[in-house]
Amino acid sequence: MGLLDGKVAIITGASRGIGKAIAETFIAQGATVAFTYLSSEEKAKALENELTANGGTAKGFKSNAAEFDAAQKLADEVMEAFGAIDVLVNNAGITRDGLLMRMNEQQWDEVINTNLKSAFNLTKAVLRPMLKARKGSIINMSSVVGVSGNAGQANYAASKAGMIGFTKSVAQELGSRNIRCNAIAPGFIETEMTAELDEAVVQGWRDNIPMKRGGTPADVANTTVFLASDLSAYVTGQTINVCGGMLC
Ligand code: NDP
């Protein structure tokens, strides 16, 4: 028996990194998984094959989370394929870092549209099926920098802080309909991307974390399972920091 047996989940941005770990963990817990990606065709196909190899039900969709109409089309296609949407994980995200002095309008717009507007787009798109079913769990992937801010990431921190305000508002609007909405704020999570960074720099980051290690995508995925499952049936409007104690 899995914690997510019988649930259909949409996970945005799952071709790699944290989203991929969420898709793998959701399948292991019995969910049916619809995941999206922007351009990584091959990685998405490989993931679809991996998720379905042991009898799991999963499908990858190429869908730009920053586009309102694309989100609606995705929700329609997932309803057609799987007949329900019980869980939405707004995970797709990008960075376009730079000090404010040098940050241009395009860097600002791309980050806000991909990270924050996407959450609006997808949440709007899944509302009808969730309202009809009188249940649902929406999980927004924020970041510790959305809580604390970060020099060189004004656009990213604003998008992630925006997600937290959005999360609390959705929770208040939809609680009476048994639709929950929570955020996760990961700290420093070690992925393929961070594996390419200078080891001494990364070790310095680890040393500053109370738990003395970076997080793993699985650490974030396990928290996502909790919020997606009925174990968190009375939890809504919350932000869970998955950061090894970085933010206390
Ligand atoms: P990655 O860069 O490894 O993966 C990002 C994923 O999002 C990819 O699957 C990518 O698809 C997809 N994506 C990007 N833009 C779009 C779009 N417009 N529409 C649909 N999909 C898109 O990210 P991480 O795994 O590191 O991060 C995942 C989330 O966690 C992000 O929201 C990030 O901000 C957040 N986070 C990450 C932390 C970390 O330390 N890694 C810390 C705190 C928060 P494709 O491969 O096709 O480009």
mmCIF file of C-alpha atoms and ligand atoms in Angstrom:
data_model
loop_
_atom_site.group_PDB
_atom_site.id
_atom_site.type_symbol
_atom_site.label_atom_id
_atom_site.label_comp_id
_atom_site.label_asym_id
_atom_site.label_seq_id
_atom_site.Cartn_x
_atom_site.Cartn_y
_atom_site.Cartn_z
ATOM 1 C CA MET A 1 0.000 0.000 0.000
ATOM 2 C CA GLY A 2 1.329 3.400 -0.984
ATOM 3 C CA LEU A 3 0.614 6.759 0.641
ATOM 4 C CA LEU A 4 -0.606 8.087 -2.719
ATOM 5 C CA ASP A 5 -2.573 5.092 -3.982
ATOM 6 C CA GLY A 6 -5.396 6.177 -6.283
ATOM 7 C CA LYS A 7 -4.215 9.778 -6.608
ATOM 8 C CA VAL A 8 -3.418 11.496 -9.914
ATOM 9 C CA ALA A 9 -0.676 14.126 -9.666
ATOM 10 C CA ILE A 10 0.607 16.805 -12.010
ATOM 11 C CA ILE A 11 4.249 17.719 -11.362
ATOM 12 C CA THR A 12 5.675 20.605 -13.373
ATOM 13 C CA GLY A 13 9.347 20.651 -14.361
ATOM 14 C CA ALA A 14 10.202 17.020 -13.673
ATOM 15 C CA SER A 15 12.718 16.189 -16.395
ATOM 16 C CA ARG A 16 15.543 16.606 -13.870
ATOM 17 C CA GLY A 17 16.480 17.673 -10.354
ATOM 18 C CA ILE A 18 13.904 17.936 -7.597
ATOM 19 C CA GLY A 19 10.907 17.436 -9.898
ATOM 20 C CA LYS A 20 12.322 14.153 -11.150
ATOM 21 C CA ALA A 21 12.825 12.922 -7.574
ATOM 22 C CA ILE A 22 9.231 13.898 -6.768
ATOM 23 C CA ALA A 23 7.958 11.953 -9.794
ATOM 24 C CA GLU A 24 9.972 8.867 -8.774
ATOM 25 C CA THR A 25 8.844 9.048 -5.150
ATOM 26 C CA PHE A 26 5.198 9.613 -6.122
ATOM 27 C CA ILE A 27 5.278 6.526 -8.370
ATOM 28 C CA ALA A 28 6.848 4.482 -5.552
ATOM 29 C CA GLN A 29 3.944 5.619 -3.327
ATOM 30 C CA GLY A 30 1.313 4.506 -5.844
ATOM 31 C CA ALA A 31 0.371 7.781 -7.576
ATOM 32 C CA THR A 32 -0.413 8.184 -11.251
ATOM 33 C CA VAL A 33 2.005 10.850 -12.488
ATOM 34 C CA ALA A 34 1.604 13.453 -15.226
ATOM 35 C CA PHE A 35 4.813 15.448 -15.410
ATOM 36 C CA THR A 36 5.903 18.374 -17.557
ATOM 37 C CA TYR A 37 9.096 19.749 -19.012
ATOM 38 C CA LEU A 38 10.046 22.666 -21.229
ATOM 39 C CA SER A 39 12.664 21.382 -23.666
ATOM 40 C CA SER A 40 14.445 18.247 -22.329
ATOM 41 C CA GLU A 41 12.694 15.778 -24.694
ATOM 42 C CA GLU A 42 15.142 12.906 -24.214
ATOM 43 C CA LYS A 43 15.341 13.172 -20.441
ATOM 44 C CA ALA A 44 11.544 13.295 -20.276
ATOM 45 C CA LYS A 45 11.166 10.198 -22.451
ATOM 46 C CA ALA A 46 13.755 8.360 -20.323
ATOM 47 C CA LEU A 47 11.905 9.351 -17.157
ATOM 48 C CA GLU A 48 8.554 8.232 -18.573
ATOM 49 C CA ASN A 49 10.119 4.839 -19.386
ATOM 50 C CA GLU A 50 11.651 4.602 -15.906
ATOM 51 C CA LEU A 51 8.401 5.495 -14.124
ATOM 52 C CA THR A 52 6.346 2.988 -16.101
ATOM 53 C CA ALA A 53 8.942 0.164 -16.061
ATOM 54 C CA ASN A 54 7.529 -1.563 -12.985
ATOM 55 C CA GLY A 55 3.863 -1.162 -13.803
ATOM 56 C CA GLY A 56 3.561 2.505 -12.785
ATOM 57 C CA THR A 57 1.285 4.869 -14.701
ATOM 58 C CA ALA A 58 3.005 8.038 -15.906
ATOM 59 C CA LYS A 59 3.115 10.370 -18.872
ATOM 60 C CA GLY A 60 5.349 13.293 -19.778
ATOM 61 C CA PHE A 61 3.892 16.446 -21.342
ATOM 62 C CA LYS A 62 5.858 19.196 -23.065
ATOM 63 C CA SER A 63 4.138 22.259 -21.637
ATOM 64 C CA ASN A 64 5.392 25.746 -20.843
ATOM 65 C CA ALA A 65 4.207 26.512 -17.308
ATOM 66 C CA ALA A 66 4.616 30.238 -17.942
ATOM 67 C CA GLU A 67 1.824 30.185 -20.560
ATOM 68 C CA PHE A 68 -1.756 30.476 -19.326
ATOM 69 C CA ASP A 69 -3.387 28.673 -22.252
ATOM 70 C CA ALA A 70 -0.811 25.857 -22.175
ATOM 71 C CA ALA A 71 -1.693 25.157 -18.527
ATOM 72 C CA GLN A 72 -5.386 24.854 -19.386
ATOM 73 C CA LYS A 73 -4.593 22.521 -22.282
ATOM 74 C CA LEU A 74 -2.403 20.402 -19.997
ATOM 75 C CA ALA A 75 -5.154 20.042 -17.386
ATOM 76 C CA ASP A 76 -7.633 19.047 -20.112
ATOM 77 C CA GLU A 77 -5.224 16.432 -21.476
ATOM 78 C CA VAL A 78 -4.503 15.008 -18.025
ATOM 79 C CA MET A 79 -8.257 14.778 -17.294
ATOM 80 C CA GLU A 80 -8.742 12.988 -20.598
ATOM 81 C CA ALA A 81 -5.849 10.585 -19.938
ATOM 82 C CA PHE A 82 -6.405 9.863 -16.231
ATOM 83 C CA GLY A 83 -9.872 11.164 -15.309
ATOM 84 C CA ALA A 84 -8.873 13.171 -12.209
ATOM 85 C CA ILE A 85 -6.345 15.656 -10.820
ATOM 86 C CA ASP A 86 -5.886 15.174 -7.072
ATOM 87 C CA VAL A 87 -2.479 16.775 -6.598
ATOM 88 C CA LEU A 88 -0.662 19.655 -8.292
ATOM 89 C CA VAL A 89 3.025 20.279 -7.606
ATOM 90 C CA ASN A 90 4.149 23.646 -8.990
ATOM 91 C CA ASN A 91 7.843 22.814 -9.155
ATOM 92 C CA ALA A 92 9.078 24.304 -12.445
ATOM 93 C CA GLY A 93 11.496 27.124 -11.772
ATOM 94 C CA ILE A 94 14.478 29.007 -13.155
ATOM 95 C CA THR A 95 17.098 31.491 -11.993
ATOM 96 C CA ARG A 96 18.444 34.504 -13.874
ATOM 97 C CA ASP A 97 20.759 35.866 -11.186
ATOM 98 C CA GLY A 98 22.423 39.249 -11.079
ATOM 99 C CA LEU A 99 22.741 42.267 -8.840
ATOM 100 C CA LEU A 100 19.843 44.677 -9.222
ATOM 101 C CA MET A 101 22.154 47.291 -10.748
ATOM 102 C CA ARG A 102 22.732 44.947 -13.677
ATOM 103 C CA MET A 103 19.461 43.025 -13.796
ATOM 104 C CA ASN A 104 17.475 43.757 -16.944
ATOM 105 C CA GLU A 105 13.743 43.627 -17.571
ATOM 106 C CA GLN A 106 13.973 40.319 -19.417
ATOM 107 C CA GLN A 107 15.692 38.611 -16.456
ATOM 108 C CA TRP A 108 12.977 39.937 -14.164
ATOM 109 C CA ASP A 109 10.082 38.930 -16.430
ATOM 110 C CA GLU A 110 11.377 35.441 -17.240
ATOM 111 C CA VAL A 111 11.793 34.537 -13.580
ATOM 112 C CA ILE A 112 8.473 36.002 -12.453
ATOM 113 C CA ASN A 113 6.602 34.345 -15.319
ATOM 114 C CA THR A 114 8.219 30.922 -14.964
ATOM 115 C CA ASN A 115 8.250 30.735 -11.173
ATOM 116 C CA LEU A 116 5.228 32.746 -10.026
ATOM 117 C CA LYS A 117 2.793 33.241 -12.891
ATOM 118 C CA SER A 118 3.112 29.508 -13.577
ATOM 119 C CA ALA A 119 1.639 28.754 -10.141
ATOM 120 C CA PHE A 120 -1.360 30.964 -10.982
ATOM 121 C CA ASN A 121 -1.707 29.378 -14.438
ATOM 122 C CA LEU A 122 -1.638 25.794 -13.231
ATOM 123 C CA THR A 123 -3.739 26.382 -10.116
ATOM 124 C CA LYS A 124 -6.445 28.051 -12.213
ATOM 125 C CA ALA A 125 -6.300 25.134 -14.639
ATOM 126 C CA VAL A 126 -6.822 22.413 -12.008
ATOM 127 C CA LEU A 127 -9.455 24.270 -9.992
ATOM 128 C CA ARG A 128 -12.505 23.006 -11.852
ATOM 129 C CA PRO A 129 -11.713 19.279 -11.496
ATOM 130 C CA MET A 130 -10.653 19.745 -7.861
ATOM 131 C CA LEU A 131 -13.788 21.735 -6.989
ATOM 132 C CA LYS A 132 -15.949 19.106 -8.646
ATOM 133 C CA ALA A 133 -14.200 16.318 -6.722
ATOM 134 C CA ARG A 134 -14.326 18.408 -3.503
ATOM 135 C CA LYS A 135 -10.717 17.534 -2.758
ATOM 136 C CA GLY A 136 -7.213 18.436 -3.814
ATOM 137 C CA SER A 137 -3.721 19.258 -2.648
ATOM 138 C CA ILE A 138 -1.654 22.000 -4.270
ATOM 139 C CA ILE A 139 2.042 22.228 -3.398
ATOM 140 C CA ASN A 140 4.165 25.204 -4.426
ATOM 141 C CA MET A 141 7.947 24.888 -4.566
ATOM 142 C CA SER A 142 9.230 28.090 -3.014
ATOM 143 C CA SER A 143 12.714 28.546 -1.543
ATOM 144 C CA VAL A 144 14.377 29.702 1.672
ATOM 145 C CA VAL A 145 15.417 32.831 -0.247
ATOM 146 C CA GLY A 146 11.710 33.633 -0.639
ATOM 147 C CA VAL A 147 11.638 33.912 3.150
ATOM 148 C CA SER A 148 15.053 35.516 3.757
ATOM 149 C CA GLY A 149 15.899 37.322 0.489
ATOM 150 C CA ASN A 150 19.279 36.966 -1.204
ATOM 151 C CA ALA A 151 21.684 39.464 -2.762
ATOM 152 C CA GLY A 152 21.905 38.842 -6.496
ATOM 153 C CA GLN A 153 18.514 37.123 -6.635
ATOM 154 C CA ALA A 154 15.974 39.949 -6.276
ATOM 155 C CA ASN A 155 13.875 38.505 -9.109
ATOM 156 C CA TYR A 156 14.059 34.915 -7.839
ATOM 157 C CA ALA A 157 13.476 35.827 -4.176
ATOM 158 C CA ALA A 158 10.480 37.980 -5.169
ATOM 159 C CA SER A 159 8.999 35.128 -7.201
ATOM 160 C CA LYS A 160 9.468 32.671 -4.338
ATOM 161 C CA ALA A 161 8.071 35.084 -1.722
ATOM 162 C CA GLY A 162 5.146 35.677 -4.069
ATOM 163 C CA MET A 163 4.483 31.961 -4.125
ATOM 164 C CA ILE A 164 4.145 31.951 -0.337
ATOM 165 C CA GLY A 165 1.576 34.773 -0.386
ATOM 166 C CA PHE A 166 -0.252 32.998 -3.180
ATOM 167 C CA THR A 167 -0.205 29.744 -1.201
ATOM 168 C CA LYS A 168 -1.739 31.348 1.906
ATOM 169 C CA SER A 169 -4.448 33.090 -0.127
ATOM 170 C CA VAL A 170 -5.420 29.941 -2.030
ATOM 171 C CA ALA A 171 -5.545 28.032 1.268
ATOM 172 C CA GLN A 172 -7.935 30.631 2.711
ATOM 173 C CA GLU A 173 -10.142 30.733 -0.386
ATOM 174 C CA LEU A 174 -10.419 26.991 -0.911
ATOM 175 C CA GLY A 175 -10.172 25.436 2.540
ATOM 176 C CA SER A 176 -13.958 25.156 2.787
ATOM 177 C CA ARG A 177 -13.918 23.114 -0.432
ATOM 178 C CA ASN A 178 -11.392 20.632 1.020
ATOM 179 C CA ILE A 179 -8.673 21.891 -1.312
ATOM 180 C CA ARG A 180 -5.386 22.400 0.531
ATOM 181 C CA CYS A 181 -2.471 24.533 -0.574
ATOM 182 C CA ASN A 182 0.995 24.505 0.996
ATOM 183 C CA ALA A 183 4.512 25.590 0.071
ATOM 184 C CA ILE A 184 7.888 23.958 0.508
ATOM 185 C CA ALA A 185 10.983 26.103 0.949
ATOM 186 C CA PRO A 186 14.067 24.041 0.148
ATOM 187 C CA GLY A 187 17.467 25.285 1.269
ATOM 188 C CA PHE A 188 20.640 24.209 -0.520
ATOM 189 C CA ILE A 189 19.771 21.058 -2.434
ATOM 190 C CA GLU A 190 22.574 19.185 -4.154
ATOM 191 C CA THR A 191 21.714 18.240 -7.748
ATOM 192 C CA GLU A 192 23.597 17.476 -10.988
ATOM 193 C CA MET A 193 23.992 21.221 -11.335
ATOM 194 C CA THR A 194 25.745 21.737 -7.990
ATOM 195 C CA ALA A 195 27.953 18.671 -8.650
ATOM 196 C CA GLU A 196 29.690 20.765 -11.307
ATOM 197 C CA LEU A 197 30.565 23.580 -8.883
ATOM 198 C CA ASP A 198 33.907 23.957 -7.123
ATOM 199 C CA GLU A 199 34.009 21.390 -4.282
ATOM 200 C CA ALA A 200 35.636 23.845 -1.834
ATOM 201 C CA VAL A 201 32.831 26.373 -2.406
ATOM 202 C CA VAL A 202 30.157 23.732 -1.938
ATOM 203 C CA GLN A 203 31.862 22.451 1.227
ATOM 204 C CA GLY A 204 31.785 26.005 2.581
ATOM 205 C CA TRP A 205 28.019 26.086 2.073
ATOM 206 C CA ARG A 206 27.633 22.719 3.793
ATOM 207 C CA ASP A 207 29.687 23.916 6.787
ATOM 208 C CA ASN A 208 27.238 26.795 7.332
ATOM 209 C CA ILE A 209 24.193 24.506 7.561
ATOM 210 C CA PRO A 210 23.329 23.233 11.070
ATOM 211 C CA MET A 211 22.984 19.672 9.743
ATOM 212 C CA LYS A 212 26.379 20.035 7.971
ATOM 213 C CA ARG A 213 25.189 18.726 4.617
ATOM 214 C CA GLY A 214 23.263 19.851 1.582
ATOM 215 C CA GLY A 215 19.796 18.453 1.106
ATOM 216 C CA THR A 216 19.007 15.792 -1.468
ATOM 217 C CA PRO A 217 16.183 15.901 -4.019
ATOM 218 C CA ALA A 218 14.763 12.923 -2.082
ATOM 219 C CA ASP A 219 14.601 15.052 1.103
ATOM 220 C CA VAL A 220 12.325 17.488 -0.747
ATOM 221 C CA ALA A 221 10.372 14.714 -2.465
ATOM 222 C CA ASN A 222 9.540 13.045 0.858
ATOM 223 C CA THR A 223 8.085 16.285 2.226
ATOM 224 C CA THR A 224 6.090 16.648 -0.983
ATOM 225 C CA VAL A 225 4.643 13.153 -0.468
ATOM 226 C CA PHE A 226 3.517 14.163 3.031
ATOM 227 C CA LEU A 227 1.727 17.268 1.724
ATOM 228 C CA ALA A 228 0.195 15.358 -1.195
ATOM 229 C CA SER A 229 -1.046 12.503 0.984
ATOM 230 C CA ASP A 230 -3.904 12.273 3.441
ATOM 231 C CA LEU A 231 -1.319 12.274 6.272
ATOM 232 C CA SER A 232 -1.477 16.079 5.969
ATOM 233 C CA ALA A 233 -5.289 16.232 5.738
ATOM 234 C CA TYR A 234 -5.489 19.147 8.246
ATOM 235 C CA VAL A 235 -2.426 21.058 7.006
ATOM 236 C CA THR A 236 -3.025 24.031 4.725
ATOM 237 C CA GLY A 237 -1.561 27.479 4.141
ATOM 238 C CA GLN A 238 1.817 26.416 5.547
ATOM 239 C CA THR A 239 5.380 26.717 4.322
ATOM 240 C CA ILE A 240 7.665 23.849 5.309
ATOM 241 C CA ASN A 241 11.366 24.703 5.221
ATOM 242 C CA VAL A 242 13.416 21.708 4.052
ATOM 243 C CA CYS A 243 16.799 23.233 4.751
ATOM 244 C CA GLY A 244 18.749 21.283 7.375
ATOM 245 C CA GLY A 245 18.118 24.095 9.848
ATOM 246 C CA MET A 246 19.368 26.990 7.646
ATOM 247 C CA LEU A 247 16.240 28.919 8.597
ATOM 248 C CA CYS A 248 15.287 28.439 12.203
HETATM 249 P P1 NDP B 1 16.318 22.204 -12.353
HETATM 250 O O1 NDP B 1 16.895 23.381 -13.052
HETATM 251 O O2 NDP B 1 17.176 21.021 -12.110
HETATM 252 O O3 NDP B 1 15.016 21.700 -13.168
HETATM 253 C C1 NDP B 1 14.031 22.616 -13.542
HETATM 254 C C2 NDP B 1 12.891 21.868 -14.192
HETATM 255 O O4 NDP B 1 11.890 22.832 -14.549
HETATM 256 C C3 NDP B 1 13.291 21.155 -15.473
HETATM 257 O O5 NDP B 1 12.553 19.967 -15.561
HETATM 258 C C4 NDP B 1 12.853 22.145 -16.564
HETATM 259 O O6 NDP B 1 12.530 21.530 -17.812
HETATM 260 C C5 NDP B 1 11.605 22.699 -15.924
HETATM 261 N N1 NDP B 1 11.200 23.992 -16.455
HETATM 262 C C6 NDP B 1 11.911 25.144 -16.541
HETATM 263 N N2 NDP B 1 11.165 26.109 -17.078
HETATM 264 C C7 NDP B 1 9.949 25.560 -17.367
HETATM 265 C C8 NDP B 1 8.761 26.045 -17.938
HETATM 266 N N3 NDP B 1 8.633 27.310 -18.350
HETATM 267 N N4 NDP B 1 7.723 25.195 -18.089
HETATM 268 C C9 NDP B 1 7.816 23.912 -17.675
HETATM 269 N N5 NDP B 1 8.913 23.392 -17.120
HETATM 270 C C10 NDP B 1 9.973 24.212 -16.967
HETATM 271 O O7 NDP B 1 15.672 22.767 -10.995
HETATM 272 P P2 NDP B 1 15.751 22.193 -9.495
HETATM 273 O O8 NDP B 1 15.379 20.769 -9.475
HETATM 274 O O9 NDP B 1 17.031 22.625 -8.889
HETATM 275 O O10 NDP B 1 14.593 23.074 -8.801
HETATM 276 C C11 NDP B 1 13.227 22.703 -8.821
HETATM 277 C C12 NDP B 1 12.433 23.739 -8.053
HETATM 278 O O11 NDP B 1 12.933 23.838 -6.722
HETATM 279 C C13 NDP B 1 12.528 25.145 -8.649
HETATM 280 O O12 NDP B 1 11.295 25.802 -8.513
HETATM 281 C C14 NDP B 1 13.589 25.812 -7.794
HETATM 282 O O13 NDP B 1 13.439 27.206 -7.776
HETATM 283 C C15 NDP B 1 13.282 25.181 -6.450
HETATM 284 N N6 NDP B 1 14.414 25.218 -5.535
HETATM 285 C C16 NDP B 1 15.600 24.568 -5.828
HETATM 286 C C17 NDP B 1 16.660 24.607 -4.944
HETATM 287 C C18 NDP B 1 17.947 23.900 -5.218
HETATM 288 O O14 NDP B 1 18.882 24.020 -4.406
HETATM 289 N N7 NDP B 1 18.070 23.132 -6.290
HETATM 290 C C19 NDP B 1 16.558 25.336 -3.670
HETATM 291 C C20 NDP B 1 15.287 25.972 -3.466
HETATM 292 C C21 NDP B 1 14.261 25.903 -4.365
HETATM 293 P P3 NDP B 1 13.634 21.373 -18.979
HETATM 294 O O15 NDP B 1 14.604 20.313 -18.490
HETATM 295 O O16 NDP B 1 12.864 20.943 -20.163
HETATM 296 O O17 NDP B 1 14.275 22.725 -19.106
#
